[in-house]
Short mmCIF file of C-alpha atoms in Angstrom, two decimals:
data_model
loop_
_atom_site.label_atom_id
_atom_site.label_comp_id
_atom_site.label_asym_id
_atom_site.label_seq_id
_atom_site.Cartn_x
_atom_site.Cartn_y
_atom_site.Cartn_z
CA MET S 41 88.99 63.66 110.29
CA ARG S 42 92.32 62.58 111.80
CA ILE S 43 93.88 65.22 114.06
CA LEU S 44 97.47 65.73 115.17
CA LEU S 45 97.49 67.74 118.40
CA VAL S 46 100.97 69.19 118.93
CA GLY S 47 101.43 70.03 122.61
CA ALA S 48 100.09 68.23 125.68
CA GLY S 49 100.41 71.06 128.19
CA GLY S 50 97.56 72.94 129.84
CA VAL S 51 95.65 73.88 126.69
CA GLY S 52 96.48 70.60 124.94
CA GLY S 53 95.20 68.60 127.90
CA ALA S 54 91.99 70.65 128.03
CA PHE S 55 91.55 70.22 124.26
CA ALA S 56 91.73 66.44 124.71
CA ALA S 57 89.18 66.47 127.54
CA ILE S 58 86.71 68.53 125.50
CA ALA S 59 87.22 66.60 122.25
CA ALA S 60 86.73 63.28 124.04
CA ARG S 61 83.00 64.14 124.36
CA ARG S 62 82.55 64.72 120.61
CA ASP S 63 82.18 62.32 117.69
CA PHE S 64 83.17 64.38 114.61
CA PHE S 65 86.66 62.85 114.27
CA GLU S 66 88.12 59.40 113.75
CA ALA S 67 91.35 59.73 115.74
CA VAL S 68 93.59 62.19 117.59
CA VAL S 69 97.35 61.73 117.87
CA ILE S 70 98.64 63.78 120.81
CA ALA S 71 102.31 64.63 120.32
CA ASP S 72 104.72 66.36 122.68
CA TYR S 73 108.47 66.62 123.12
CA ASP S 74 107.80 64.79 126.40
CA GLU S 75 106.02 61.63 125.25
CA ALA S 76 105.01 60.74 128.83
CA ARG S 77 102.98 63.95 129.00
CA ALA S 78 101.36 63.08 125.67
CA GLN S 79 100.48 59.62 126.99
CA LYS S 80 98.80 61.14 130.05
CA ALA S 81 96.64 63.42 127.88
CA ALA S 82 95.81 60.57 125.50
CA ALA S 83 94.61 58.27 128.27
CA VAL S 84 91.18 59.93 128.40
CA ASP S 85 89.84 58.34 125.18
CA PRO S 86 90.51 55.12 123.22
CA ARG S 87 90.49 57.14 119.98
CA PHE S 88 93.59 59.01 121.22
CA ALA S 89 97.21 57.90 120.74
CA ALA S 90 100.47 59.43 121.97
CA ALA S 91 103.67 60.24 120.09
CA GLN S 92 106.91 62.17 120.45
CA VAL S 93 107.59 65.18 118.21
CA ASP S 94 110.15 67.94 117.82
CA ALA S 95 107.94 70.98 117.25
CA SER S 96 110.93 73.04 116.11
CA ASP S 97 111.45 70.75 113.09
CA PRO S 98 108.93 70.95 110.20
CA GLU S 99 110.00 67.54 108.90
CA SER S 100 109.33 65.93 112.29
CA VAL S 101 105.78 67.31 112.14
CA ALA S 102 105.31 66.32 108.49
CA ALA S 103 106.62 62.80 109.08
CA LEU S 104 104.20 62.27 111.96
CA CYS S 105 101.35 63.51 109.75
CA ARG S 106 102.25 61.04 107.01
CA GLU S 107 102.69 58.15 109.45
CA HIS S 108 99.22 58.61 110.93
CA ALA S 109 97.36 59.85 107.80
CA ILE S 110 96.64 63.15 109.55
CA THR S 111 94.11 65.48 107.92
CA HIS S 112 94.40 68.42 110.34
CA VAL S 113 97.19 69.68 112.59
CA MET S 114 96.22 71.49 115.80
CA ASN S 115 99.04 73.62 117.25
CA ALA S 116 98.90 73.93 121.07
CA VAL S 117 102.45 75.02 121.90
CA ASP S 118 104.26 78.33 122.41
CA PRO S 119 104.16 80.75 119.44
CA ARG S 120 107.91 80.35 118.85
CA PHE S 121 107.03 76.98 117.27
CA VAL S 122 104.27 78.30 114.99
CA MET S 123 106.26 78.41 111.77
CA PRO S 124 107.81 74.91 111.95
CA ILE S 125 104.42 73.34 112.69
CA PHE S 126 102.69 75.53 110.08
CA ASP S 127 105.26 74.56 107.44
CA GLY S 128 105.18 70.90 108.45
CA ALA S 129 101.40 70.74 108.02
CA LEU S 130 101.61 72.37 104.58
CA ALA S 131 104.31 69.94 103.46
CA ALA S 132 102.22 66.97 104.59
CA GLY S 133 99.06 68.17 102.83
CA ALA S 134 97.16 68.66 106.09
CA GLY S 135 94.94 71.49 107.30
CA TYR S 136 96.27 73.62 110.15
CA LEU S 137 94.89 75.48 113.18
CA ASP S 138 96.62 77.52 115.89
CA MET S 139 95.68 79.73 118.82
CA ALA S 140 98.61 82.17 118.60
CA MET S 141 100.33 83.41 115.47
CA SER S 142 103.93 83.82 114.30
CA LEU S 143 106.01 86.24 116.34
CA SER S 144 106.59 89.93 115.66
CA LYS S 145 109.75 92.01 115.42
CA ARG S 146 110.09 95.75 115.91
CA HIS S 147 112.28 98.44 114.37
CA ALA S 148 114.66 99.08 117.26
CA GLU S 149 115.31 102.69 116.24
CA GLU S 150 111.61 103.67 116.44
CA PRO S 151 109.96 101.12 118.74
CA TYR S 152 106.81 103.14 119.46
CA ARG S 153 105.81 104.09 115.92
CA LYS S 154 107.01 101.58 113.34
CA VAL S 155 105.28 98.22 113.43
CA GLY S 156 108.04 96.20 111.77
CA LEU S 157 107.25 92.51 111.24
CA LYS S 158 103.78 92.05 112.73
CA LEU S 159 102.20 89.08 114.46
CA GLY S 160 101.15 86.61 111.77
CA ASP S 161 103.03 88.31 108.90
CA GLU S 162 105.14 85.22 108.23
CA GLN S 163 102.01 83.10 107.97
CA PHE S 164 100.01 85.53 105.81
CA ALA S 165 103.02 85.77 103.48
CA LYS S 166 102.49 82.09 102.62
CA ALA S 167 98.74 82.38 101.95
CA GLY S 168 99.31 81.84 98.24
CA GLU S 169 101.03 78.51 98.87
CA TRP S 170 98.10 77.29 100.98
CA GLU S 171 95.59 78.48 98.38
CA ALA S 172 97.49 76.76 95.57
CA ALA S 173 97.52 73.54 97.58
CA GLY S 174 93.79 73.83 98.33
CA GLN S 175 94.54 73.64 102.07
CA LEU S 176 93.12 75.73 104.91
CA ALA S 177 95.25 77.26 107.65
CA LEU S 178 92.77 78.64 110.20
CA VAL S 179 94.93 80.89 112.33
CA GLY S 180 94.25 82.53 115.69
CA ILE S 181 91.38 80.28 116.79
CA GLY S 182 91.89 80.25 120.54
CA VAL S 183 89.85 82.47 122.83
CA GLU S 184 91.80 85.69 122.18
CA PRO S 185 92.40 85.64 119.29
CA GLY S 186 89.62 83.32 118.14
CA MET S 187 86.33 83.62 119.96
CA SER S 188 86.90 87.39 120.15
CA ASN S 189 87.24 87.50 116.35
CA VAL S 190 84.00 85.54 115.95
CA PHE S 191 82.26 88.07 118.22
CA ALA S 192 83.60 90.92 116.06
CA ARG S 193 82.28 89.27 112.88
CA TYR S 194 78.89 88.69 114.51
CA ALA S 195 78.69 92.32 115.62
CA ALA S 196 79.53 93.55 112.12
CA ASP S 197 77.00 91.22 110.49
CA GLU S 198 74.10 91.40 112.93
CA LEU S 199 74.32 94.39 115.27
CA PHE S 200 76.07 97.37 113.67
CA ASP S 201 75.83 99.42 110.48
CA HIS S 202 79.06 101.28 111.26
CA ILE S 203 81.78 100.29 113.76
CA GLU S 204 83.87 103.00 115.35
CA GLU S 205 85.95 100.64 117.51
CA LEU S 206 86.42 96.91 117.96
CA GLY S 207 87.99 96.71 121.40
CA THR S 208 88.91 93.28 122.74
CA ARG S 209 88.76 93.44 126.55
CA ASP S 210 90.00 90.63 128.79
CA GLY S 211 89.54 90.63 132.56
CA ALA S 212 89.20 88.28 135.51
CA ASN S 213 88.96 88.06 139.29
CA LEU S 214 91.11 84.94 139.54
CA ALA S 215 93.27 84.20 142.56
CA VAL S 216 95.71 81.36 143.29
CA HIS S 217 96.41 80.25 146.86
CA ASP S 218 99.05 78.15 148.61
CA ASP S 219 98.32 75.30 151.04
CA GLU S 220 97.80 77.80 153.87
CA GLY S 221 95.29 79.82 151.86
CA ASN S 222 97.63 82.73 151.11
CA GLU S 223 97.36 84.29 147.67
CA ILE S 224 100.47 83.67 145.56
CA PHE S 225 101.84 84.84 142.20
CA ALA S 226 101.05 82.13 139.65
CA PRO S 227 100.08 83.08 136.08
CA SER S 228 97.08 81.16 134.76
CA PHE S 229 98.53 80.96 131.24
CA SER S 230 101.95 80.32 129.68
CA ILE S 231 104.36 82.86 131.20
CA TRP S 232 106.55 82.55 128.07
CA THR S 233 103.67 83.77 125.90
CA THR S 234 102.53 86.35 128.47
CA ILE S 235 105.99 87.94 128.61
CA GLU S 236 106.14 88.03 124.81
CA GLU S 237 102.82 89.80 124.31
CA CYS S 238 102.96 92.11 127.34
CA LEU S 239 106.48 93.49 126.98
CA ASN S 240 106.37 94.04 123.22
CA PRO S 241 105.05 97.45 122.12
CA PRO S 242 101.27 97.11 121.72
CA VAL S 243 99.78 97.56 118.25
CA ILE S 244 96.73 99.72 117.46
CA TRP S 245 94.96 99.97 114.10
CA GLU S 246 93.24 103.14 112.88
CA ARG S 247 91.59 103.72 109.50
CA SER S 248 92.79 107.35 109.51
CA ARG S 249 96.39 106.06 109.40
CA ALA S 250 95.79 103.60 106.57
CA HIS S 251 98.40 105.40 104.43
CA GLU S 252 101.03 104.75 107.13
CA ASP S 253 102.05 101.08 107.58
CA GLY S 254 98.54 100.01 106.58
CA GLY S 255 96.93 101.74 109.57
CA TRP S 256 98.95 99.91 112.25
CA TYR S 257 101.18 101.70 114.75
CA THR S 258 102.69 100.92 118.13
CA THR S 259 102.57 102.53 121.53
CA GLU S 260 104.27 102.03 124.90
CA PRO S 261 103.63 98.80 126.84
CA PHE S 262 100.75 99.10 129.35
CA SER S 263 99.56 102.39 127.82
CA GLU S 264 96.09 104.01 127.84
CA PRO S 265 94.77 102.45 131.08
CA GLU S 266 90.99 102.31 131.44
CA VAL S 267 88.62 100.68 133.91
CA PHE S 268 86.15 98.27 132.32
CA ASP S 269 83.25 96.80 134.30
CA PHE S 270 83.19 93.10 133.46
CA PRO S 271 79.97 91.05 133.74
CA GLU S 272 78.82 88.15 135.92
CA GLY S 273 80.29 89.41 139.17
CA ILE S 274 83.86 90.06 138.01
CA GLY S 275 83.40 93.83 138.24
CA PRO S 276 85.70 96.76 137.43
CA VAL S 277 89.20 95.88 136.22
CA GLU S 278 91.88 98.25 134.93
CA CYS S 279 92.89 97.24 131.39
CA VAL S 280 95.93 98.37 129.40
CA ASN S 281 97.16 98.09 125.82
CA VAL S 282 98.93 94.81 125.03
CA GLU S 283 100.24 93.42 121.74
CA HIS S 284 97.73 90.86 120.45
CA GLU S 285 96.68 89.18 117.22
CA GLU S 286 93.13 90.57 117.03
CA VAL S 287 94.48 94.00 116.11
CA LEU S 288 96.45 92.44 113.25
CA MET S 289 93.58 90.21 112.07
CA MET S 290 90.25 92.04 112.39
CA PRO S 291 91.02 94.91 109.98
CA ARG S 292 91.77 92.38 107.23
CA TRP S 293 88.14 91.18 107.17
CA ILE S 294 85.98 93.65 109.12
CA GLU S 295 85.24 97.32 108.46
CA ALA S 296 86.02 99.44 111.55
CA ASP S 297 87.55 102.81 112.31
CA ARG S 298 89.77 101.55 115.13
CA VAL S 299 90.86 98.18 116.58
CA THR S 300 92.45 97.71 120.01
CA PHE S 301 93.28 95.03 122.58
CA LYS S 302 93.39 95.71 126.32
CA TYR S 303 94.18 93.22 129.06
CA GLY S 304 93.32 93.41 132.76
CA LEU S 305 96.74 92.53 134.17
CA GLY S 306 96.68 94.26 137.55
CA SER S 307 99.42 96.39 139.08
CA GLU S 308 101.23 93.43 140.70
CA PHE S 309 101.52 91.50 137.45
CA ILE S 310 102.66 94.60 135.53
CA GLY S 311 105.29 95.22 138.23
CA VAL S 312 106.61 91.66 137.94
CA LEU S 313 106.82 91.91 134.15
CA GLN S 314 108.64 95.25 134.34
CA THR S 315 111.12 93.80 136.85
CA LEU S 316 111.78 90.79 134.63
CA HIS S 317 112.48 93.17 131.75
CA THR S 318 114.79 95.37 133.86
CA LEU S 319 116.80 92.31 134.92
CA GLY S 320 116.92 90.89 131.40
CA LEU S 321 114.99 87.81 132.46
CA ASP S 322 112.51 88.26 129.60
CA ARG S 323 115.22 87.51 127.02
CA THR S 324 114.96 84.42 124.83
CA GLU S 325 118.61 84.36 123.71
CA LYS S 326 120.58 81.72 125.58
CA ILE S 327 123.30 82.69 128.05
CA ARG S 328 126.02 80.52 129.56
CA VAL S 329 125.60 79.73 133.27
CA GLY S 330 127.99 77.30 134.95
CA GLY S 331 128.86 75.65 131.67
CA VAL S 332 125.23 75.29 130.58
CA GLU S 333 123.41 77.44 128.01
CA VAL S 334 119.93 78.51 129.08
CA SER S 335 117.31 81.03 128.00
CA PRO S 336 116.43 83.44 130.87
CA ARG S 337 112.76 83.33 129.89
CA ASP S 338 112.76 79.53 129.98
CA VAL S 339 114.26 79.68 133.49
CA VAL S 340 111.47 82.02 134.65
CA ALA S 341 108.87 79.63 133.19
CA ALA S 342 110.50 76.65 134.91
CA CYS S 343 110.48 78.44 138.30
CA LEU S 344 106.74 79.19 138.23
CA PRO S 345 103.91 76.70 138.78
CA ASP S 346 102.69 74.92 135.64
CA PRO S 347 99.44 76.69 134.63
CA ALA S 348 97.89 73.26 134.06
CA SER S 349 98.42 72.36 137.72
CA ILE S 350 96.94 75.37 139.53
CA GLY S 351 93.24 74.68 138.93
CA PRO S 352 92.58 73.06 142.32
CA VAL S 353 93.97 76.10 144.18
CA MET S 354 92.49 78.79 141.92
CA THR S 355 89.22 80.65 142.45
CA GLY S 356 87.22 83.13 140.40
CA LYS S 357 86.09 83.72 136.84
CA THR S 358 87.73 84.75 133.58
CA CYS S 359 86.06 86.84 130.87
CA ALA S 360 86.98 87.34 127.21
CA GLY S 361 85.04 89.60 124.88
CA VAL S 362 84.82 92.45 122.41
CA TRP S 363 83.47 95.91 123.20
CA VAL S 364 81.95 97.28 119.99
CA ARG S 365 81.02 100.93 119.59
CA GLY S 366 79.39 102.62 116.64
CA THR S 367 76.00 102.93 114.94
CA GLY S 368 73.50 100.13 115.38
CA LYS S 369 71.18 98.65 112.77
CA ASP S 370 68.51 101.13 113.91
CA GLY S 371 70.73 104.09 113.05
CA GLN S 372 71.27 104.98 116.72
CA PRO S 373 74.58 105.08 118.66
CA ARG S 374 75.33 101.71 120.21
CA SER S 375 77.90 100.36 122.70
CA THR S 376 77.78 96.57 123.18
CA TYR S 377 80.05 94.02 124.84
CA LEU S 378 79.90 90.45 123.52
CA TYR S 379 81.57 88.09 125.96
CA HIS S 380 82.23 84.62 127.33
CA VAL S 381 82.74 83.91 131.05
CA VAL S 382 84.03 80.69 132.59
CA ASP S 383 83.98 79.98 136.33
CA ASN S 384 87.03 78.01 137.49
CA ALA S 385 84.91 75.98 139.92
CA TRP S 386 82.70 74.86 137.01
CA SER S 387 85.49 73.94 134.59
CA MET S 388 87.35 72.02 137.29
CA ALA S 389 84.23 70.11 138.37
CA GLU S 390 83.03 69.43 134.82
CA TYR S 391 86.34 68.79 133.00
CA GLY S 392 89.16 68.77 135.56
CA HIS S 393 90.91 71.71 133.88
CA GLN S 394 91.32 75.29 135.07
CA CYS S 395 89.16 77.93 133.41
CA VAL S 396 91.75 79.89 131.41
CA VAL S 397 93.20 76.91 129.52
CA TRP S 398 89.72 75.39 129.16
CA GLN S 399 88.30 78.62 127.70
CA THR S 400 91.18 78.69 125.22
CA ALA S 401 90.85 75.04 124.21
CA ILE S 402 87.11 74.89 123.52
CA ASN S 403 87.39 77.16 120.47
CA PRO S 404 89.62 75.03 118.22
CA VAL S 405 87.54 71.96 119.11
CA ILE S 406 84.40 73.77 117.88
CA ALA S 407 86.25 75.03 114.80
CA LEU S 408 87.40 71.52 113.90
CA GLU S 409 83.86 70.23 114.27
CA LEU S 410 82.58 72.97 111.94
CA ILE S 411 85.31 72.11 109.42
CA ALA S 412 84.59 68.38 109.69
CA THR S 413 80.90 68.97 108.94
CA GLY S 414 81.61 71.40 106.09
CA VAL S 415 80.02 74.41 107.84
CA TRP S 416 83.39 76.21 107.82
CA SER S 417 85.58 75.81 104.74
CA GLY S 418 88.10 77.58 102.56
CA ALA S 419 91.68 77.59 101.35
CA GLY S 420 94.60 79.83 102.20
CA VAL S 421 95.51 81.49 105.50
CA LEU S 422 92.28 82.71 107.09
CA GLY S 423 91.16 84.03 110.45
CA PRO S 424 87.89 83.22 112.23
CA GLU S 425 86.50 86.54 110.93
CA ALA S 426 86.40 84.99 107.45
CA MET S 427 83.89 82.36 108.62
CA PRO S 428 80.14 82.61 109.39
CA PRO S 429 79.89 83.38 113.14
CA LYS S 430 76.44 82.08 114.06
CA PRO S 431 77.25 78.34 113.75
CA PHE S 432 80.21 78.83 116.09
CA LEU S 433 78.17 80.71 118.69
CA ASP S 434 75.44 78.07 118.50
CA LYS S 435 78.06 75.39 119.20
CA LEU S 436 79.15 77.24 122.34
CA GLU S 437 75.60 76.84 123.62
CA GLU S 438 75.55 73.18 122.55
CA TYR S 439 78.83 72.52 124.38
CA GLY S 440 77.27 73.88 127.58
CA SER S 441 79.21 77.15 127.79
CA PRO S 442 76.98 79.95 126.43
CA TRP S 443 78.16 83.41 125.43
CA GLY S 444 76.63 86.69 126.57
CA GLN S 445 75.88 90.21 125.43
CA MET S 446 75.41 93.44 127.38
CA GLU S 447 74.96 97.08 126.55
CA VAL S 448 77.69 99.35 127.92
CA PRO S 449 76.91 102.94 128.97
CA GLN S 450 78.11 105.48 126.41
CA ASP S 451 80.84 107.90 127.47
#
């Protein structure tokens, strides 16, 4: 296996650090628009090489694949670049993986009912081309989506006879501090992506609405707040509806009555996002400022600390998981949370990368190892739900970062 890793930012750097400890591949070419950043990430292993790439140009991606005899392309950049990288991999005859899917668009006249173009629709529309080529595009294989989808498949296969709701729930007790020890506002993940998913109308799927837009509908941003008690010392966190790929992926492969995604953002973060929206600073369209054209969202991202750099001044744990409710294999009502927790102190000491990007990066590394060994296979555009879950969960244990399961009190 010869891997092209597109993107040497926080997640790309963590991917390189994790992959460096494995032996399932022959080589990794780490490519970034900033070649110096790619060289830094590649320095951790002699099997790694650095290159420059324009992720907005499919031919740039395809040419790099051909030059280095790439077998699999790993996309670790913002979702706005999904389609060029996706198309470049297909053109070059390579497999493809990503952690976030193609962007959505809403019907402006009815933003809180019509789903419009959904996350991943552009990729799923090309499934036939991938099938005809005999190539696999494994989409949404980060932590959320990704590990969460594997949990959902495991619950459907092993724990439940009937699923009423698959509810992805993400929460943390992370804090970032300045040199004086004061807590500061510093998102632990790409603010560009966070703005995109948090300010778009969230999507919910319900079987009872299957005759309307396939069961998908939208609601207001930050709607339906609930307090979820997260494990391993994180504790209660208020979670709200957020647009996310799981809701668009899970119903394609798993039987459930309802699918949701809720994120523990916190009131301060929600307030910042709402202010950015009010001021128009969430916009991606370029505006002219002093003779220069800039995207307001890119300016916001440039003004905040790089998520890859905040690990040394961050404390706490992050948790990703799926809360599954329904009827268990014994015929009794069941409410179970399958989850994965990473302590920032551990990921920094063990890998030198902060916990949120590390938790995202471990999943595509495991997926590539399962593909390399033939445990996961297929052709077309598939999500992790289409693959056997147990080998993936076993690999989490083998990599030294086990998953957990807890019963949640019924309402």
